Coordinates of C-alpha atoms and ligand atoms in Angstrom, one line a residue:
M26 CA 106.6 106.4 108.1
E27 CA 109.1 109.4 107.5
P28 CA 107.9 112.4 109.4
A29 CA 106.4 114.8 107.0
R30 CA 109.2 117.3 107.6
E31 CA 110.6 118.5 104.3
G32 CA 110.3 121.8 101.6
K33 CA 107.1 123.4 101.6
F34 CA 106.3 121.9 105.3
E35 CA 109.0 124.2 106.6
E36 CA 107.4 127.4 105.5
F37 CA 104.2 126.1 106.6
Y38 CA 105.8 126.0 109.9
G39 CA 106.2 129.5 110.1
E40 CA 104.4 132.3 112.1
G41 CA 102.0 133.2 109.4
L42 CA 98.4 131.9 109.9
V43 CA 97.4 132.6 106.3
L44 CA 96.3 129.5 104.4
H45 CA 99.5 127.9 102.8
S46 CA 99.2 126.8 98.6
D47 CA 100.6 123.8 99.6
M48 CA 98.0 122.4 102.2
P49 CA 96.3 120.3 100.4
T50 CA 100.0 118.1 100.4
L51 CA 100.6 119.0 104.3
I52 CA 96.6 117.6 105.1
E53 CA 97.8 114.4 102.6
Q54 CA 101.0 114.0 104.7
I55 CA 99.2 114.3 107.9
R56 CA 96.6 112.2 107.1
E57 CA 99.3 109.0 106.4
R58 CA 100.9 109.7 109.5
G59 CA 97.1 108.8 111.1
L60 CA 95.0 111.6 112.7
P61 CA 93.7 111.7 115.9
Q62 CA 90.3 110.4 116.4
H63 CA 89.3 112.9 118.6
V64 CA 90.3 116.6 118.9
A65 CA 88.5 118.9 121.4
V66 CA 89.5 122.5 121.6
I67 CA 89.1 125.1 124.5
M68 CA 88.2 128.3 122.3
D69 CA 90.0 130.7 124.8
G70 CA 90.7 134.5 124.2
N71 CA 87.7 136.0 122.5
G72 CA 87.8 138.9 124.9
R73 CA 91.0 139.5 124.7
W74 CA 91.1 139.8 121.0
A75 CA 88.2 142.2 121.0
K76 CA 89.8 144.4 123.4
K77 CA 93.3 144.8 121.4
R78 CA 91.0 146.4 118.7
D79 CA 89.2 148.4 121.1
L80 CA 86.0 146.5 120.3
P81 CA 83.3 145.4 123.1
R82 CA 83.8 141.6 124.2
T83 CA 80.6 140.4 122.0
A84 CA 82.6 141.6 119.1
G85 CA 85.3 138.9 120.0
H86 CA 82.6 136.1 120.3
Q87 CA 81.1 137.2 117.1
A88 CA 84.3 136.8 115.8
G89 CA 85.1 133.7 117.6
A90 CA 81.9 131.9 116.3
Q91 CA 83.5 132.5 112.5
A92 CA 86.7 130.9 113.6
A93 CA 84.2 128.1 114.9
E94 CA 82.7 127.8 111.8
R95 CA 85.8 127.8 109.6
L96 CA 87.5 125.1 111.8
I97 CA 84.3 122.9 111.3
R98 CA 84.3 123.2 108.1
F99 CA 87.9 122.5 107.6
A100 CA 88.0 119.4 109.7
G101 CA 85.0 117.8 108.7
G102 CA 85.8 118.6 104.9
Q103 CA 89.3 118.8 103.7
L104 CA 90.7 117.3 106.7
G105 CA 88.6 114.3 107.4
L106 CA 88.6 114.4 110.9
R107 CA 86.1 112.1 112.9
H108 CA 85.4 113.9 116.0
L109 CA 85.5 117.3 117.1
T110 CA 84.8 118.9 120.5
L111 CA 84.2 122.8 120.7
Y112 CA 83.9 124.1 124.6
A113 CA 81.2 126.8 123.9
F114 CA 79.9 127.7 127.2
S115 CA 81.0 126.3 130.9
T116 CA 78.9 125.7 133.9
E117 CA 81.3 128.6 135.1
N118 CA 80.4 131.0 132.5
W119 CA 77.3 132.1 134.0
A120 CA 79.1 134.4 136.4
R121 CA 79.8 136.5 133.8
P122 CA 77.9 139.8 133.4
A123 CA 74.4 139.4 132.2
G124 CA 74.5 140.8 129.2
E125 CA 77.6 138.8 127.9
V126 CA 75.7 135.8 128.7
D127 CA 72.6 137.1 127.0
F128 CA 74.8 137.8 123.6
L129 CA 76.4 134.4 124.0
M130 CA 73.4 132.4 124.2
E131 CA 72.0 134.7 121.3
L132 CA 75.1 133.7 119.5
L133 CA 74.9 130.3 120.1
D134 CA 71.1 130.2 119.1
R135 CA 72.0 131.9 115.8
F136 CA 74.8 129.5 114.9
I137 CA 73.0 126.4 115.2
S138 CA 69.8 127.9 113.6
E139 CA 72.2 128.8 110.9
K140 CA 74.2 126.5 110.3
I141 CA 72.1 123.3 110.6
A142 CA 71.1 123.2 106.7
E143 CA 75.0 122.7 106.0
F144 CA 75.5 120.4 108.6
E145 CA 73.0 118.4 107.7
S146 CA 74.1 118.4 103.9
E147 CA 77.8 117.9 104.6
G148 CA 77.3 115.0 107.0
V149 CA 77.9 116.9 110.2
R150 CA 76.3 114.9 113.2
V151 CA 75.6 117.5 116.2
V152 CA 75.8 116.3 119.7
V153 CA 75.7 118.2 122.7
S154 CA 77.7 117.2 126.0
G155 CA 76.3 119.3 129.0
D156 CA 72.9 120.5 131.0
L157 CA 70.6 121.8 128.6
A158 CA 67.7 122.3 131.0
R159 CA 69.0 125.9 132.0
L160 CA 69.4 127.1 128.5
P161 CA 66.8 129.5 126.9
A162 CA 63.8 127.5 125.9
A163 CA 64.1 128.4 122.2
L164 CA 68.1 127.6 122.3
Q165 CA 67.2 124.1 124.0
Q166 CA 64.6 123.5 120.9
H167 CA 67.3 124.5 118.3
V168 CA 69.7 122.5 119.8
R169 CA 67.6 119.4 119.8
N170 CA 66.1 120.1 116.5
A171 CA 69.7 120.0 115.2
I172 CA 70.6 116.7 116.9
E173 CA 67.5 115.2 115.6
R174 CA 67.7 116.2 112.3
T175 CA 71.8 115.2 112.3
A176 CA 71.5 111.9 113.7
E177 CA 72.0 109.9 111.1
N178 CA 75.1 111.4 109.6
S179 CA 78.5 110.5 110.5
T180 CA 81.2 112.1 108.3
L181 CA 82.0 114.6 111.2
I182 CA 80.8 114.1 115.0
L183 CA 80.5 117.6 116.2
N184 CA 80.1 117.4 120.0
V185 CA 79.3 120.9 121.5
A186 CA 80.0 121.4 125.0
L187 CA 77.0 123.8 126.0
N188 CA 76.5 124.6 129.8
Y189 CA 79.2 121.6 130.1
G190 CA 81.1 121.4 133.4
S191 CA 83.0 118.0 133.8
R192 CA 82.4 117.9 137.8
Q193 CA 78.7 118.4 137.1
E194 CA 78.9 115.6 134.4
I195 CA 80.7 113.3 137.0
V196 CA 78.3 114.1 139.6
R197 CA 75.7 113.8 137.5
A198 CA 77.3 109.9 136.6
C199 CA 77.3 109.3 140.0
R200 CA 73.7 109.7 140.7
M201 CA 72.7 107.6 137.4
I202 CA 75.0 104.7 138.7
A203 CA 73.4 105.2 142.2
E204 CA 70.0 105.2 141.1
H205 CA 70.5 101.8 139.6
V206 CA 72.4 100.5 142.5
A207 CA 69.2 101.6 144.4
S208 CA 67.0 100.1 142.3
G209 CA 68.9 96.5 141.8
K210 CA 70.2 96.9 137.9
I211 CA 74.3 97.4 139.4
D212 CA 75.8 95.3 141.6
P213 CA 78.2 98.1 143.2
A214 CA 81.1 95.4 142.9
K215 CA 80.9 95.3 139.1
I216 CA 81.4 99.3 138.5
D217 CA 84.3 99.6 136.7
E218 CA 85.8 102.2 134.7
H219 CA 83.6 101.6 131.7
T220 CA 80.5 102.0 133.8
I221 CA 81.8 105.4 134.4
S222 CA 82.7 106.4 130.8
S223 CA 79.1 104.9 129.9
S224 CA 77.3 107.4 131.9
L225 CA 79.3 110.4 130.9
Y226 CA 77.6 112.9 128.2
T227 CA 80.5 111.4 126.0
S228 CA 79.8 108.2 126.3
E229 CA 79.4 107.4 122.5
I230 CA 82.5 109.5 121.2
P231 CA 86.3 108.0 122.1
D232 CA 88.2 109.9 124.8
P233 CA 89.8 112.9 123.0
D234 CA 93.5 112.1 122.0
L235 CA 94.3 115.7 121.4
I236 CA 92.9 118.8 123.6
I237 CA 94.0 122.4 122.1
R238 CA 93.8 125.3 124.7
T239 CA 94.1 128.7 122.6
S240 CA 95.0 132.0 124.2
G241 CA 98.0 130.9 126.3
E242 CA 96.2 130.4 129.5
M243 CA 97.4 126.4 130.4
R244 CA 94.6 125.1 132.3
L245 CA 91.6 122.8 131.7
S246 CA 88.9 125.1 133.2
N247 CA 86.8 121.8 134.1
F248 CA 86.7 120.6 130.9
L249 CA 86.7 116.5 130.2
L250 CA 88.4 115.7 133.4
W251 CA 88.0 112.1 133.2
Q252 CA 88.1 111.5 129.5
A253 CA 91.4 113.5 129.7
A254 CA 93.2 111.0 131.7
Y255 CA 95.7 110.4 128.5
T256 CA 95.2 113.4 126.4
E257 CA 97.8 115.0 124.7
L258 CA 97.6 118.9 125.5
Y259 CA 98.8 121.4 123.2
F260 CA 98.5 125.4 124.3
S261 CA 98.8 128.2 122.2
D262 CA 99.3 131.9 122.4
T263 CA 96.9 132.7 119.7
L264 CA 93.3 134.0 120.6
W265 CA 90.8 131.9 119.5
P266 CA 89.2 134.3 116.6
D267 CA 92.7 134.0 115.4
F268 CA 92.9 130.3 114.9
G269 CA 92.9 128.6 111.8
P270 CA 93.2 125.5 109.8
D271 CA 96.8 125.8 109.7
E272 CA 97.4 125.9 113.5
L273 CA 95.2 122.8 113.8
L274 CA 97.5 121.3 111.3
R275 CA 100.3 122.5 113.4
A276 CA 98.7 121.1 116.9
I277 CA 98.1 117.7 114.9
T278 CA 101.9 117.4 113.7
Q279 CA 103.2 118.0 117.1
Y280 CA 100.6 115.3 118.5
Q281 CA 102.0 112.8 116.0
D282 CA 105.3 113.8 117.2
R283 CA 104.5 112.9 120.5
N284 CA 105.5 109.0 121.7
R285 CA 102.3 108.1 124.2
R286 CA 103.6 105.5 126.2
F287 CA 100.1 105.3 128.0
G288 CA 102.7 104.5 131.3
A289 CA 104.0 101.5 129.6
V290 CA 107.6 101.5 128.5
E291 CA 107.7 100.6 125.0
E292 CA 106.9 102.8 122.1
M293 CA 103.5 102.7 121.5
E294 CA 102.0 103.7 117.5
Ligands
IPE312 C1 86.4 132.2 125.3 O1 86.6 133.7 125.2 C2 84.5 132.2 125.0 C3 83.9 131.5 126.6 C4 84.6 131.5 127.2 C5 82.7 131.8 125.7 P1 86.8 134.5 126.7 O2 85.2 135.1 126.4 O3 86.7 133.9 127.6 O4 88.0 135.6 126.3 P2 89.3 135.8 127.6 O5 89.5 134.9 128.0 O6 88.2 137.1 128.3 O7 90.0 136.8 126.3
IPE313 C1 86.9 128.3 129.3 O1 87.2 129.3 128.9 C2 85.5 128.1 128.6 C3 85.2 127.9 127.4 C4 86.0 128.3 126.6 C5 83.8 127.9 126.7 P1 87.0 130.4 130.3 O2 87.6 131.8 129.7 O3 85.9 130.4 130.8 O4 88.2 130.1 131.5 P2 88.6 130.4 132.5 O5 87.6 131.2 133.3 O6 89.7 131.3 131.8 O7 89.2 129.2 133.2
MG314 MG1 88.7 133.0 128.7

């Protein structure tokens, strides 16, 4: 298939973050080339976005939540992506000042509570990766409620990485497997990659094809370390609150232009 590179597409490639009137055509071209099955996003740069505007960090998180909402709507709607993971709070983020952590917990609670009706009617299925036990009781309750209420949906699987840390996830998987070994359910000689994959929070979701990180940082910050073995990485200088559908399309186009070899030599499509 011809790469989608002509005419309006060039304009779209410009710096602007404004929705382009020819977006439907671009989306169609991108869809024809084959969407990644799973896109995962490290939503970074809220604090710097606020600082640039002389606002408190919390205002950056508020704007970041709006960017997340916009992306979920676009990914599940016009674009038709199947799996989207959003890194919302890491196991390391507890190290932030208590006021910021409290604000983030309340923001997440409000986000989930307010958007649940839309998720339900738009076919979004909410799943969570992370240790819910340490979260405030009300947030735990609202997250569980969202998971239950959207369990039958399948248009977009929205995986919220919440109190998520990849090392914690792997430690948890090791414990689960060790318990199965101790009780005789698993023969240690039979432990393979699938045993581990299926013991992670993401057991029902394909590995991410594409991880996007905003704000210019080039690291994974304890995100999907096992799952990202062959993931394509896209780093953007855009601060998360400014990240919009157009840049998601740019990231996916770059992904589509890459040659994923998985260690082999021939071109793989
Ligand atoms: C990402 O933005 C949001 C979370 C980690 C919860 P940051 O708050 O990390 O923003 P910067 O990196 O300080 O700009
Ligand atoms: C990663 O961002 C975590 C989330 C986006 C939730 P951080 O801002 O916490 O990462 P570091 O500290 O810069 O590595
Ligand atoms: Mg950050």
